[in-house]
mmCIF file of C-alpha atoms and ligand atoms in Angstrom:
data_model
loop_
_atom_site.group_PDB
_atom_site.id
_atom_site.type_symbol
_atom_site.label_atom_id
_atom_site.label_comp_id
_atom_site.label_asym_id
_atom_site.label_seq_id
_atom_site.Cartn_x
_atom_site.Cartn_y
_atom_site.Cartn_z
ATOM 1 C CA UNK J 1 28.382 -18.142 -21.498
ATOM 2 C CA UNK J 2 27.463 -14.507 -21.171
ATOM 3 C CA UNK J 3 24.340 -13.868 -19.154
ATOM 4 C CA UNK J 4 22.875 -10.507 -19.940
ATOM 5 C CA UNK J 5 19.934 -8.964 -18.128
ATOM 6 C CA UNK J 6 17.015 -7.541 -20.091
ATOM 7 C CA UNK J 7 16.781 -3.798 -20.626
ATOM 8 C CA UNK J 8 13.706 -3.992 -18.403
ATOM 9 C CA UNK J 9 15.784 -5.121 -15.431
ATOM 10 C CA UNK J 10 18.619 -2.774 -16.258
ATOM 11 C CA UNK J 11 16.136 0.115 -16.307
ATOM 12 C CA UNK J 12 15.053 -0.483 -12.707
ATOM 13 C CA UNK J 13 15.668 2.585 -10.567
ATOM 14 C CA UNK J 14 18.952 2.497 -8.671
ATOM 15 C CA UNK J 15 18.796 1.102 -5.163
ATOM 16 C CA UNK J 16 19.166 4.155 -2.933
ATOM 17 C CA UNK J 17 19.814 2.561 0.417
ATOM 18 C CA UNK J 18 23.085 0.690 -0.052
ATOM 19 C CA UNK J 19 24.928 3.024 2.278
ATOM 20 C CA UNK J 20 22.128 2.871 4.892
ATOM 21 C CA UNK J 21 22.114 -0.935 4.692
ATOM 22 C CA UNK J 22 25.843 -0.930 5.266
ATOM 23 C CA UNK J 23 25.413 1.331 8.292
ATOM 24 C CA UNK J 24 22.668 -0.937 9.613
ATOM 25 C CA UNK J 25 24.987 -3.943 9.448
ATOM 26 C CA UNK J 26 27.705 -1.947 11.180
ATOM 27 C CA UNK J 27 25.343 -0.869 13.976
ATOM 28 C CA UNK J 28 24.041 -4.416 14.370
ATOM 29 C CA UNK J 29 27.590 -5.819 14.480
ATOM 30 C CA UNK J 30 28.318 -3.475 17.396
ATOM 31 C CA UNK J 31 25.552 -5.249 19.306
ATOM 32 C CA UNK J 32 23.153 -2.291 19.315
ATOM 33 C CA UNK J 33 19.549 -3.224 20.076
ATOM 34 C CA UNK J 34 17.953 -1.940 16.872
ATOM 35 C CA UNK J 35 14.356 -0.666 16.810
ATOM 36 C CA UNK J 36 13.162 -1.349 13.275
ATOM 37 C CA UNK J 37 10.516 1.120 12.137
ATOM 38 C CA UNK J 38 11.415 0.669 8.507
ATOM 39 C CA UNK J 39 9.203 -2.043 7.082
ATOM 40 C CA UNK J 40 5.440 -1.816 6.520
ATOM 41 C CA UNK J 41 4.673 -5.308 7.788
ATOM 42 C CA UNK J 42 2.331 -5.747 10.791
ATOM 43 C CA UNK J 43 4.054 -7.255 13.849
ATOM 44 C CA UNK J 44 0.715 -8.641 15.123
ATOM 45 C CA UNK J 45 -0.353 -12.245 14.440
ATOM 46 C CA UNK J 46 -3.224 -13.326 12.187
ATOM 47 C CA UNK J 47 -6.412 -13.766 14.292
ATOM 48 C CA UNK J 48 -6.876 -17.412 15.444
ATOM 49 C CA UNK J 49 -10.239 -18.045 13.740
ATOM 50 C CA UNK J 50 -8.623 -17.355 10.359
ATOM 51 C CA UNK J 51 -5.744 -19.745 11.075
ATOM 52 C CA UNK J 52 -8.272 -22.389 12.155
ATOM 53 C CA UNK J 53 -10.169 -22.039 8.864
ATOM 54 C CA UNK J 54 -6.922 -22.531 6.942
ATOM 55 C CA UNK J 55 -6.039 -25.661 8.925
ATOM 56 C CA UNK J 56 -9.367 -27.295 8.204
ATOM 57 C CA UNK J 57 -9.369 -26.294 4.536
ATOM 58 C CA UNK J 58 -5.796 -27.538 4.092
ATOM 59 C CA UNK J 59 -6.900 -31.027 5.103
ATOM 60 C CA UNK J 60 -9.606 -31.242 2.447
ATOM 61 C CA UNK J 61 -8.243 -32.851 -0.763
ATOM 62 C CA UNK J 62 -10.769 -30.835 -2.782
ATOM 63 C CA UNK J 63 -8.546 -27.844 -2.054
ATOM 64 C CA UNK J 64 -5.333 -29.476 -3.251
ATOM 65 C CA UNK J 65 -5.964 -29.020 -6.958
ATOM 66 C CA UNK J 66 -5.637 -26.020 -9.234
ATOM 67 C CA UNK J 67 -8.094 -23.349 -8.145
ATOM 68 C CA UNK J 68 -10.251 -21.384 -10.575
ATOM 69 C CA UNK J 69 -8.271 -18.620 -12.309
ATOM 70 C CA UNK J 70 -10.560 -15.797 -11.319
ATOM 71 C CA UNK J 71 -11.013 -16.984 -7.726
ATOM 72 C CA UNK J 72 -13.509 -19.275 -6.005
ATOM 73 C CA UNK J 73 -17.105 -18.160 -6.432
ATOM 74 C CA UNK J 74 -17.473 -18.335 -2.656
ATOM 75 C CA UNK J 75 -14.514 -16.030 -2.050
ATOM 76 C CA UNK J 76 -15.627 -13.537 -4.698
ATOM 77 C CA UNK J 77 -19.143 -13.607 -3.239
ATOM 78 C CA UNK J 78 -17.720 -12.917 0.232
ATOM 79 C CA UNK J 79 -15.835 -9.947 -1.242
ATOM 80 C CA UNK J 80 -19.043 -8.605 -2.801
ATOM 81 C CA UNK J 81 -20.939 -8.997 0.489
ATOM 82 C CA UNK J 82 -18.108 -7.260 2.335
ATOM 83 C CA UNK J 83 -18.198 -4.340 -0.138
ATOM 84 C CA UNK J 84 -21.943 -4.037 0.262
ATOM 85 C CA UNK J 85 -21.687 -4.065 4.066
ATOM 86 C CA UNK J 86 -18.686 -1.793 4.359
ATOM 87 C CA UNK J 87 -19.206 0.697 1.507
ATOM 88 C CA UNK J 88 -22.776 0.066 0.313
ATOM 89 C CA UNK J 89 -21.297 -0.711 -3.131
ATOM 90 C CA UNK J 90 -23.031 -3.423 -5.185
ATOM 91 C CA UNK J 91 -20.741 -5.701 -7.187
ATOM 92 C CA UNK J 92 -21.578 -8.412 -9.680
ATOM 93 C CA UNK J 93 -19.715 -11.462 -8.384
ATOM 94 C CA UNK J 94 -19.288 -13.029 -11.825
ATOM 95 C CA UNK J 95 -17.815 -10.046 -13.637
ATOM 96 C CA UNK J 96 -16.661 -7.342 -11.221
ATOM 97 C CA UNK J 97 -14.434 -9.253 -8.798
ATOM 98 C CA UNK J 98 -11.113 -11.018 -9.308
ATOM 99 C CA UNK J 99 -9.056 -12.782 -6.630
ATOM 100 C CA UNK J 100 -5.375 -11.855 -6.440
ATOM 101 C CA UNK J 101 -2.314 -13.490 -4.927
ATOM 102 C CA UNK J 102 -1.897 -10.378 -2.796
ATOM 103 C CA UNK J 103 -2.758 -6.970 -4.236
ATOM 104 C CA UNK J 104 0.881 -6.383 -5.227
ATOM 105 C CA UNK J 105 0.481 -9.175 -7.765
ATOM 106 C CA UNK J 106 -2.511 -7.493 -9.404
ATOM 107 C CA UNK J 107 -0.929 -4.036 -9.331
ATOM 108 C CA UNK J 108 2.267 -5.325 -10.930
ATOM 109 C CA UNK J 109 0.370 -7.200 -13.647
ATOM 110 C CA UNK J 110 -2.351 -4.761 -14.635
ATOM 111 C CA UNK J 111 -0.142 -2.563 -16.856
ATOM 112 C CA UNK J 112 0.404 -5.636 -19.064
ATOM 113 C CA UNK J 113 -3.303 -5.482 -19.875
ATOM 114 C CA UNK J 114 -3.397 -1.873 -21.046
ATOM 115 C CA UNK J 115 0.019 -0.323 -21.596
ATOM 116 C CA UNK J 116 1.646 -0.398 -25.012
ATOM 117 C CA UNK J 117 5.263 0.559 -25.475
ATOM 118 C CA UNK J 118 5.715 4.231 -24.583
ATOM 119 C CA UNK J 119 2.220 4.734 -23.119
ATOM 120 C CA UNK J 120 2.059 6.911 -20.037
ATOM 121 C CA UNK J 121 0.806 5.832 -16.620
ATOM 122 C CA UNK J 122 0.257 8.619 -14.087
ATOM 123 C CA UNK J 123 1.917 7.549 -10.871
ATOM 124 C CA UNK J 124 2.116 9.379 -7.540
ATOM 125 C CA UNK J 125 5.452 10.467 -6.102
ATOM 126 C CA UNK J 126 6.186 9.486 -3.372
ATOM 127 C CA UNK J 127 4.448 6.110 -3.728
ATOM 128 C CA UNK J 128 4.455 2.375 -3.210
ATOM 129 C CA UNK J 129 7.094 1.464 -5.837
ATOM 130 C CA UNK J 130 5.022 -1.201 -7.645
ATOM 131 C CA UNK J 131 2.942 1.316 -9.681
ATOM 132 C CA UNK J 132 6.090 2.710 -11.221
ATOM 133 C CA UNK J 133 7.838 -0.590 -11.744
ATOM 134 C CA UNK J 134 4.779 -2.452 -13.069
ATOM 135 C CA UNK J 135 4.436 0.311 -15.663
ATOM 136 C CA UNK J 136 8.091 0.056 -16.651
ATOM 137 C CA UNK J 137 7.923 -3.724 -16.914
ATOM 138 C CA UNK J 138 5.150 -3.233 -19.478
ATOM 139 C CA UNK J 139 7.437 -0.798 -21.382
ATOM 140 C CA UNK J 140 5.289 2.141 -20.331
ATOM 141 C CA UNK J 141 6.427 5.506 -19.039
ATOM 142 C CA UNK J 142 5.517 6.499 -15.495
ATOM 143 C CA UNK J 143 4.716 10.209 -15.203
ATOM 144 C CA UNK J 144 5.027 11.450 -11.625
ATOM 145 C CA UNK J 145 2.157 13.263 -9.920
ATOM 146 C CA UNK J 146 3.813 14.944 -6.936
ATOM 147 C CA UNK J 147 2.076 14.578 -3.590
ATOM 148 C CA UNK J 148 2.736 17.848 -1.803
ATOM 149 C CA UNK J 149 1.957 18.913 1.725
ATOM 150 C CA UNK J 150 0.163 22.080 0.536
ATOM 151 C CA UNK J 151 -2.288 19.882 -1.405
ATOM 152 C CA UNK J 152 -2.887 17.504 1.489
ATOM 153 C CA UNK J 153 -0.695 14.974 -0.345
ATOM 154 C CA UNK J 154 -3.320 14.606 -3.072
ATOM 155 C CA UNK J 155 -2.131 14.901 -6.687
ATOM 156 C CA UNK J 156 -2.948 18.204 -8.386
ATOM 157 C CA UNK J 157 -4.702 16.959 -11.527
ATOM 158 C CA UNK J 158 -4.732 20.434 -13.040
ATOM 159 C CA UNK J 159 -0.946 20.504 -12.923
ATOM 160 C CA UNK J 160 -0.767 17.576 -15.353
ATOM 161 C CA UNK J 161 0.030 19.040 -18.798
ATOM 162 C CA UNK J 162 -2.777 18.401 -21.333
ATOM 163 C CA UNK J 163 -0.416 16.621 -23.737
ATOM 164 C CA UNK J 164 0.599 14.216 -20.951
ATOM 165 C CA UNK J 165 -3.020 13.637 -19.916
ATOM 166 C CA UNK J 166 -3.931 12.898 -23.532
ATOM 167 C CA UNK J 167 -1.218 10.283 -23.815
ATOM 168 C CA UNK J 168 -1.955 8.747 -20.421
ATOM 169 C CA UNK J 169 -3.600 5.349 -20.435
ATOM 170 C CA UNK J 170 -3.720 4.649 -16.697
ATOM 171 C CA UNK J 171 -3.582 6.414 -13.352
ATOM 172 C CA UNK J 172 -2.615 4.917 -10.000
ATOM 173 C CA UNK J 173 -3.822 6.445 -6.756
ATOM 174 C CA UNK J 174 -3.669 5.128 -3.187
ATOM 175 C CA UNK J 175 -5.711 6.336 -0.184
ATOM 176 C CA UNK J 176 -5.251 6.028 2.720
ATOM 177 C CA UNK J 177 -1.772 6.623 1.403
ATOM 178 C CA UNK J 178 1.534 4.873 1.818
ATOM 179 C CA UNK J 179 3.920 6.557 2.611
ATOM 180 C CA UNK J 180 2.328 9.948 3.457
ATOM 181 C CA UNK J 181 -0.604 8.548 5.546
ATOM 182 C CA UNK J 182 -2.896 11.080 3.816
ATOM 183 C CA UNK J 183 -6.569 10.326 3.252
ATOM 184 C CA UNK J 184 -8.705 11.272 0.257
ATOM 185 C CA UNK J 185 -11.799 13.427 0.123
ATOM 186 C CA UNK J 186 -14.939 12.601 -1.840
ATOM 187 C CA UNK J 187 -14.393 15.685 -3.997
ATOM 188 C CA UNK J 188 -10.901 14.471 -4.900
ATOM 189 C CA UNK J 189 -12.291 11.124 -6.032
ATOM 190 C CA UNK J 190 -14.960 12.989 -8.016
ATOM 191 C CA UNK J 191 -12.315 15.044 -9.768
ATOM 192 C CA UNK J 192 -10.433 11.830 -10.604
ATOM 193 C CA UNK J 193 -13.564 10.387 -12.245
ATOM 194 C CA UNK J 194 -14.055 13.594 -14.267
ATOM 195 C CA UNK J 195 -10.399 13.589 -15.334
ATOM 196 C CA UNK J 196 -10.551 9.908 -16.288
ATOM 197 C CA UNK J 197 -13.630 10.485 -18.453
ATOM 198 C CA UNK J 198 -12.163 13.544 -20.131
ATOM 199 C CA UNK J 199 -8.866 11.878 -21.040
ATOM 200 C CA UNK J 200 -9.839 8.202 -21.240
ATOM 201 C CA UNK J 201 -7.628 7.143 -18.377
ATOM 202 C CA UNK J 202 -8.153 3.871 -16.511
ATOM 203 C CA UNK J 203 -8.027 4.506 -12.766
ATOM 204 C CA UNK J 204 -6.495 1.988 -10.371
ATOM 205 C CA UNK J 205 -7.160 2.869 -6.763
ATOM 206 C CA UNK J 206 -5.149 0.961 -4.170
ATOM 207 C CA UNK J 207 -7.200 0.764 -0.972
ATOM 208 C CA UNK J 208 -4.926 -1.560 1.011
ATOM 209 C CA UNK J 209 -5.281 0.609 4.138
ATOM 210 C CA UNK J 210 -9.036 1.267 4.056
ATOM 211 C CA UNK J 211 -9.575 -0.505 7.398
ATOM 212 C CA UNK J 212 -6.515 0.805 9.222
ATOM 213 C CA UNK J 213 -7.938 4.097 10.481
ATOM 214 C CA UNK J 214 -8.297 5.945 13.771
ATOM 215 C CA UNK J 215 -10.460 8.193 15.890
ATOM 216 C CA UNK J 216 -13.588 6.656 14.384
ATOM 217 C CA UNK J 217 -12.691 7.778 10.855
ATOM 218 C CA UNK J 218 -13.895 5.438 8.064
ATOM 219 C CA UNK J 219 -12.105 5.861 4.728
ATOM 220 C CA UNK J 220 -14.375 5.617 1.697
ATOM 221 C CA UNK J 221 -14.118 3.415 -1.370
ATOM 222 C CA UNK J 222 -13.355 5.032 -4.741
ATOM 223 C CA UNK J 223 -16.302 3.020 -6.071
ATOM 224 C CA UNK J 224 -18.709 4.949 -3.839
ATOM 225 C CA UNK J 225 -18.306 7.909 -6.181
ATOM 226 C CA UNK J 226 -20.709 8.189 -9.077
ATOM 227 C CA UNK J 227 -19.190 7.045 -12.367
ATOM 228 C CA UNK J 228 -16.126 5.469 -10.718
ATOM 229 C CA UNK J 229 -17.122 1.987 -11.768
ATOM 230 C CA UNK J 230 -17.099 2.957 -15.430
ATOM 231 C CA UNK J 231 -13.528 4.306 -15.282
ATOM 232 C CA UNK J 232 -11.631 2.049 -12.951
ATOM 233 C CA UNK J 233 -11.067 -0.554 -10.317
ATOM 234 C CA UNK J 234 -10.046 -0.750 -6.699
ATOM 235 C CA UNK J 235 -7.343 -3.019 -5.323
ATOM 236 C CA UNK J 236 -7.763 -4.499 -1.898
ATOM 237 C CA UNK J 237 -5.874 -6.799 0.344
ATOM 238 C CA UNK J 238 -6.349 -8.857 3.469
ATOM 239 C CA UNK J 239 -2.691 -8.234 4.319
ATOM 240 C CA UNK J 240 -2.993 -5.171 6.525
ATOM 241 C CA UNK J 241 -6.615 -5.559 7.651
ATOM 242 C CA UNK J 242 -6.154 -9.048 9.122
ATOM 243 C CA UNK J 243 -2.371 -9.220 9.592
ATOM 244 C CA UNK J 244 -2.094 -11.631 6.661
ATOM 245 C CA UNK J 245 0.861 -10.270 4.686
ATOM 246 C CA UNK J 246 2.452 -13.705 4.413
ATOM 247 C CA UNK J 247 -0.690 -15.421 3.190
ATOM 248 C CA UNK J 248 -0.853 -13.679 -0.198
ATOM 249 C CA UNK J 249 -4.513 -12.961 -0.738
ATOM 250 C CA UNK J 250 -6.157 -9.855 -2.142
ATOM 251 C CA UNK J 251 -8.674 -8.837 -4.779
ATOM 252 C CA UNK J 252 -9.630 -6.212 -7.336
ATOM 253 C CA UNK J 253 -13.169 -4.993 -7.957
ATOM 254 C CA UNK J 254 -14.938 -2.546 -10.248
ATOM 255 C CA UNK J 255 -15.179 -1.908 -13.999
ATOM 256 C CA UNK J 256 -16.037 -5.152 -15.770
ATOM 257 C CA UNK J 257 -13.787 -4.671 -18.812
ATOM 258 C CA UNK J 258 -10.817 -3.774 -16.634
ATOM 259 C CA UNK J 259 -11.357 -6.723 -14.275
ATOM 260 C CA UNK J 260 -11.782 -9.030 -17.249
ATOM 261 C CA UNK J 261 -8.532 -7.875 -18.884
ATOM 262 C CA UNK J 262 -6.595 -8.220 -15.624
ATOM 263 C CA UNK J 263 -8.034 -11.725 -15.305
ATOM 264 C CA UNK J 264 -6.907 -12.501 -18.848
ATOM 265 C CA UNK J 265 -3.309 -11.503 -18.027
ATOM 266 C CA UNK J 266 -3.380 -13.518 -14.825
ATOM 267 C CA UNK J 267 -4.815 -16.652 -16.399
ATOM 268 C CA UNK J 268 -1.719 -16.721 -18.607
ATOM 269 C CA UNK J 269 0.719 -16.195 -15.746
ATOM 270 C CA UNK J 270 -0.546 -17.785 -12.526
ATOM 271 C CA UNK J 271 -3.115 -20.381 -11.620
ATOM 272 C CA UNK J 272 -4.898 -18.608 -8.811
ATOM 273 C CA UNK J 273 -4.555 -18.452 -5.029
ATOM 274 C CA UNK J 274 -4.487 -21.654 -2.928
ATOM 275 C CA UNK J 275 -8.124 -22.489 -2.188
ATOM 276 C CA UNK J 276 -7.424 -23.114 1.491
ATOM 277 C CA UNK J 277 -6.136 -19.541 1.725
ATOM 278 C CA UNK J 278 -9.248 -18.277 -0.071
ATOM 279 C CA UNK J 279 -11.405 -20.190 2.436
ATOM 280 C CA UNK J 280 -9.420 -18.611 5.268
ATOM 281 C CA UNK J 281 -10.024 -15.287 3.504
ATOM 282 C CA UNK J 282 -13.776 -15.915 3.627
ATOM 283 C CA UNK J 283 -13.427 -16.581 7.367
ATOM 284 C CA UNK J 284 -11.616 -13.248 7.671
ATOM 285 C CA UNK J 285 -14.182 -11.229 5.700
ATOM 286 C CA UNK J 286 -17.246 -12.898 7.214
ATOM 287 C CA UNK J 287 -16.059 -13.747 10.723
ATOM 288 C CA UNK J 288 -15.923 -11.675 13.878
ATOM 289 C CA UNK J 289 -14.619 -8.203 12.986
ATOM 290 C CA UNK J 290 -13.624 -7.206 16.526
ATOM 291 C CA UNK J 291 -10.046 -8.127 15.533
ATOM 292 C CA UNK J 292 -10.041 -5.016 13.303
ATOM 293 C CA UNK J 293 -11.175 -2.833 16.183
ATOM 294 C CA UNK J 294 -8.348 -4.247 18.321
ATOM 295 C CA UNK J 295 -5.819 -3.619 15.568
ATOM 296 C CA UNK J 296 -6.966 -0.001 15.292
ATOM 297 C CA UNK J 297 -6.698 0.453 19.048
ATOM 298 C CA UNK J 298 -3.181 -0.972 19.086
ATOM 299 C CA UNK J 299 -1.867 1.263 16.297
ATOM 300 C CA UNK J 300 -3.726 4.317 17.562
ATOM 301 C CA UNK J 301 -2.036 3.952 20.942
ATOM 302 C CA UNK J 302 1.384 3.627 19.319
ATOM 303 C CA UNK J 303 0.604 6.562 17.012
ATOM 304 C CA UNK J 304 -0.258 8.773 19.964
ATOM 305 C CA UNK J 305 2.906 7.808 21.855
ATOM 306 C CA UNK J 306 5.093 8.458 18.819
ATOM 307 C CA UNK J 307 3.490 11.650 17.536
ATOM 308 C CA UNK J 308 2.961 13.235 20.972
ATOM 309 C CA UNK J 309 6.541 12.249 21.810
ATOM 310 C CA UNK J 310 8.006 13.714 18.614
ATOM 311 C CA UNK J 311 6.051 16.930 19.073
ATOM 312 C CA UNK J 312 7.234 17.194 22.694
ATOM 313 C CA UNK J 313 10.843 17.210 21.497
ATOM 314 C CA UNK J 314 10.361 19.952 18.955
ATOM 315 C CA UNK J 315 9.213 18.215 15.780
ATOM 316 C CA UNK J 316 5.978 19.197 14.132
ATOM 317 C CA UNK J 317 4.122 16.051 13.180
ATOM 318 C CA UNK J 318 0.419 15.595 12.491
ATOM 319 C CA UNK J 319 -1.433 12.548 13.746
ATOM 320 C CA UNK J 320 -2.287 10.352 10.776
ATOM 321 C CA UNK J 321 -5.980 9.449 10.493
ATOM 322 C CA UNK J 322 -5.140 6.166 8.785
ATOM 323 C CA UNK J 323 -2.324 3.709 7.889
ATOM 324 C CA UNK J 324 0.437 2.649 10.253
ATOM 325 C CA UNK J 325 2.896 5.255 9.032
ATOM 326 C CA UNK J 326 4.047 8.602 10.309
ATOM 327 C CA UNK J 327 5.365 10.865 7.531
ATOM 328 C CA UNK J 328 7.735 13.247 9.214
ATOM 329 C CA UNK J 329 9.332 16.340 7.736
ATOM 330 C CA UNK J 330 13.076 16.468 8.379
ATOM 331 C CA UNK J 331 14.469 19.438 10.337
ATOM 332 C CA UNK J 332 16.231 22.283 8.505
ATOM 333 C CA UNK J 333 19.616 21.343 7.183
ATOM 334 C CA UNK J 334 18.792 17.657 6.725
ATOM 335 C CA UNK J 335 18.016 15.466 3.752
ATOM 336 C CA UNK J 336 15.872 12.349 4.153
ATOM 337 C CA UNK J 337 18.912 10.094 3.988
ATOM 338 C CA UNK J 338 20.946 12.204 6.374
ATOM 339 C CA UNK J 339 18.227 12.109 9.044
ATOM 340 C CA UNK J 340 17.638 8.359 8.649
ATOM 341 C CA UNK J 341 21.360 7.828 8.869
ATOM 342 C CA UNK J 342 21.694 9.805 12.123
ATOM 343 C CA UNK J 343 18.713 8.044 13.691
ATOM 344 C CA UNK J 344 20.310 4.738 12.795
ATOM 345 C CA UNK J 345 23.875 5.367 13.870
ATOM 346 C CA UNK J 346 23.124 7.451 16.975
ATOM 347 C CA UNK J 347 19.803 6.002 18.177
ATOM 348 C CA UNK J 348 19.712 2.515 16.640
ATOM 349 C CA UNK J 349 16.407 3.333 14.941
ATOM 350 C CA UNK J 350 15.607 2.209 11.407
ATOM 351 C CA UNK J 351 13.349 4.536 9.392
ATOM 352 C CA UNK J 352 12.802 4.873 5.651
ATOM 353 C CA UNK J 353 14.100 7.964 3.823
ATOM 354 C CA UNK J 354 11.227 9.539 1.880
ATOM 355 C CA UNK J 355 13.198 9.905 -1.351
ATOM 356 C CA UNK J 356 13.135 6.102 -1.650
ATOM 357 C CA UNK J 357 9.449 6.429 -2.574
ATOM 358 C CA UNK J 358 10.086 8.973 -5.339
ATOM 359 C CA UNK J 359 11.773 12.332 -5.781
ATOM 360 C CA UNK J 360 8.907 14.259 -4.172
ATOM 361 C CA UNK J 361 9.453 12.276 -0.962
ATOM 362 C CA UNK J 362 12.738 14.114 -0.347
ATOM 363 C CA UNK J 363 12.594 16.084 2.904
ATOM 364 C CA UNK J 364 10.602 13.400 4.769
ATOM 365 C CA UNK J 365 11.158 10.102 6.512
ATOM 366 C CA UNK J 366 8.579 7.355 6.996
ATOM 367 C CA UNK J 367 8.289 5.807 10.440
ATOM 368 C CA UNK J 368 6.202 2.626 10.719
ATOM 369 C CA UNK J 369 4.188 1.893 13.881
ATOM 370 C CA UNK J 370 5.341 -1.717 13.922
ATOM 371 C CA UNK J 371 6.760 -2.098 17.442
ATOM 372 C CA UNK J 372 4.790 -2.253 20.702
ATOM 373 C CA UNK J 373 4.028 0.767 22.885
ATOM 374 C CA UNK J 374 7.024 0.305 25.203
ATOM 375 C CA UNK J 375 9.429 0.079 22.302
ATOM 376 C CA UNK J 376 7.730 3.058 20.646
ATOM 377 C CA UNK J 377 8.224 5.027 23.874
ATOM 378 C CA UNK J 378 11.840 3.971 23.937
ATOM 379 C CA UNK J 379 12.250 5.083 20.315
ATOM 380 C CA UNK J 380 11.005 8.559 21.280
ATOM 381 C CA UNK J 381 13.448 8.678 24.214
ATOM 382 C CA UNK J 382 16.322 7.666 21.973
ATOM 383 C CA UNK J 383 15.408 10.344 19.400
ATOM 384 C CA UNK J 384 15.212 12.882 22.235
ATOM 385 C CA UNK J 385 18.788 11.992 23.219
ATOM 386 C CA UNK J 386 20.099 12.684 19.709
ATOM 387 C CA UNK J 387 20.592 16.417 19.385
ATOM 388 C CA UNK J 388 19.098 17.041 15.946
HETATM 389 C C1 PLP P 1 1.098 -3.295 1.944
HETATM 390 C C2 PLP P 1 0.566 -2.651 0.716
HETATM 391 C C3 PLP P 1 -0.200 -3.384 -0.197
HETATM 392 C C4 PLP P 1 -0.566 -4.828 0.084
HETATM 393 O O1 PLP P 1 0.169 -5.690 -0.660
HETATM 394 P P1 PLP P 1 -0.236 -7.223 -0.657
HETATM 395 O O2 PLP P 1 0.441 -7.711 -1.891
HETATM 396 O O3 PLP P 1 -1.717 -7.325 -0.743
HETATM 397 O O4 PLP P 1 0.330 -7.829 0.588
HETATM 398 C C5 PLP P 1 -0.696 -2.747 -1.314
HETATM 399 N N1 PLP P 1 -0.471 -1.431 -1.512
HETATM 400 C C6 PLP P 1 0.220 -0.692 -0.659
HETATM 401 C C7 PLP P 1 0.387 0.759 -0.895
HETATM 402 C C8 PLP P 1 0.788 -1.289 0.470
HETATM 403 O O5 PLP P 1 1.516 -0.541 1.316
#
């Protein structure tokens, strides 16, 4: 029998890192002690009180059955209370909150609710790949909004041609940003709301890194801006805030019609998140928040070691105010892939070439702050030893 993939799978962008993966295997086979700064997955454990809540909830048979599609009322209520406390945003628990099996799940599925064949979704470049791929899976066309250094890595909405804006059905944005580590301003969010109203574009703001910030800086919610709730929703996740990437729990909040349509897609695809995980999620959102302060301290210390170190050896890197990424411009004469390749083969350091996040990421590499301070220091020393 002939097994033929769908056009949708065949259309997936080519995998750019085959050669780097091969080099990584080669370096590993030589016995090199690799420092992996490639993956955006916290190396810190989930706080114990959250694990304890899961253990207890897992033992209760009431949690062994299918959960409610849109999430437990208690979890959604905890989300609403958290939004009120953190952002002073009021949410209606019954209609403006939906529980997700990780925010990636919601982001990947939402285009199915709004995109018809050929519709445009405005997607940042570079970006978390799911915006682009979710759009393509719904037979939509992603239109790249380049994130450039001269614009503070915010999309230039005025650069979007009017005929594209008119055809656009959705827009994805993400601040604090992966991979550039940029943060948004209130006036940027205001211009997004104005653009969305003018062109009838549904805004999806991914706020996965809202709690991972430094030097006392507190990123804002898109929903704090006037009118935002009538044009879009915000995706959120417990993954980065509470070191819960493996648990698969997140949520989306905001515009009722958008939340409702996302819920409609989901109710036909999945059957909700395990209730014991939702109960652990409540423990995370409502429990002692000093774990977040400790997380910030840990990454801030690593950030300072890495960025001060890189600057001391001749690079010019700004300290990110949020996220656990450093977005570093490559030196003259390098491409993203070429620099990542040299760091790997000559220093045993894994980084991510910026072009893997979209064409506008060329000329940068992303370094994740996912090893402890000593290892981060060692990474700097190894980079110093490579004459770049
Ligand atoms: C890590 C990350 C997420 C979180 O994904 P989950 O599915 O909630 O684990 C969402 N968006 C971005 C940009 C991320 O980097």
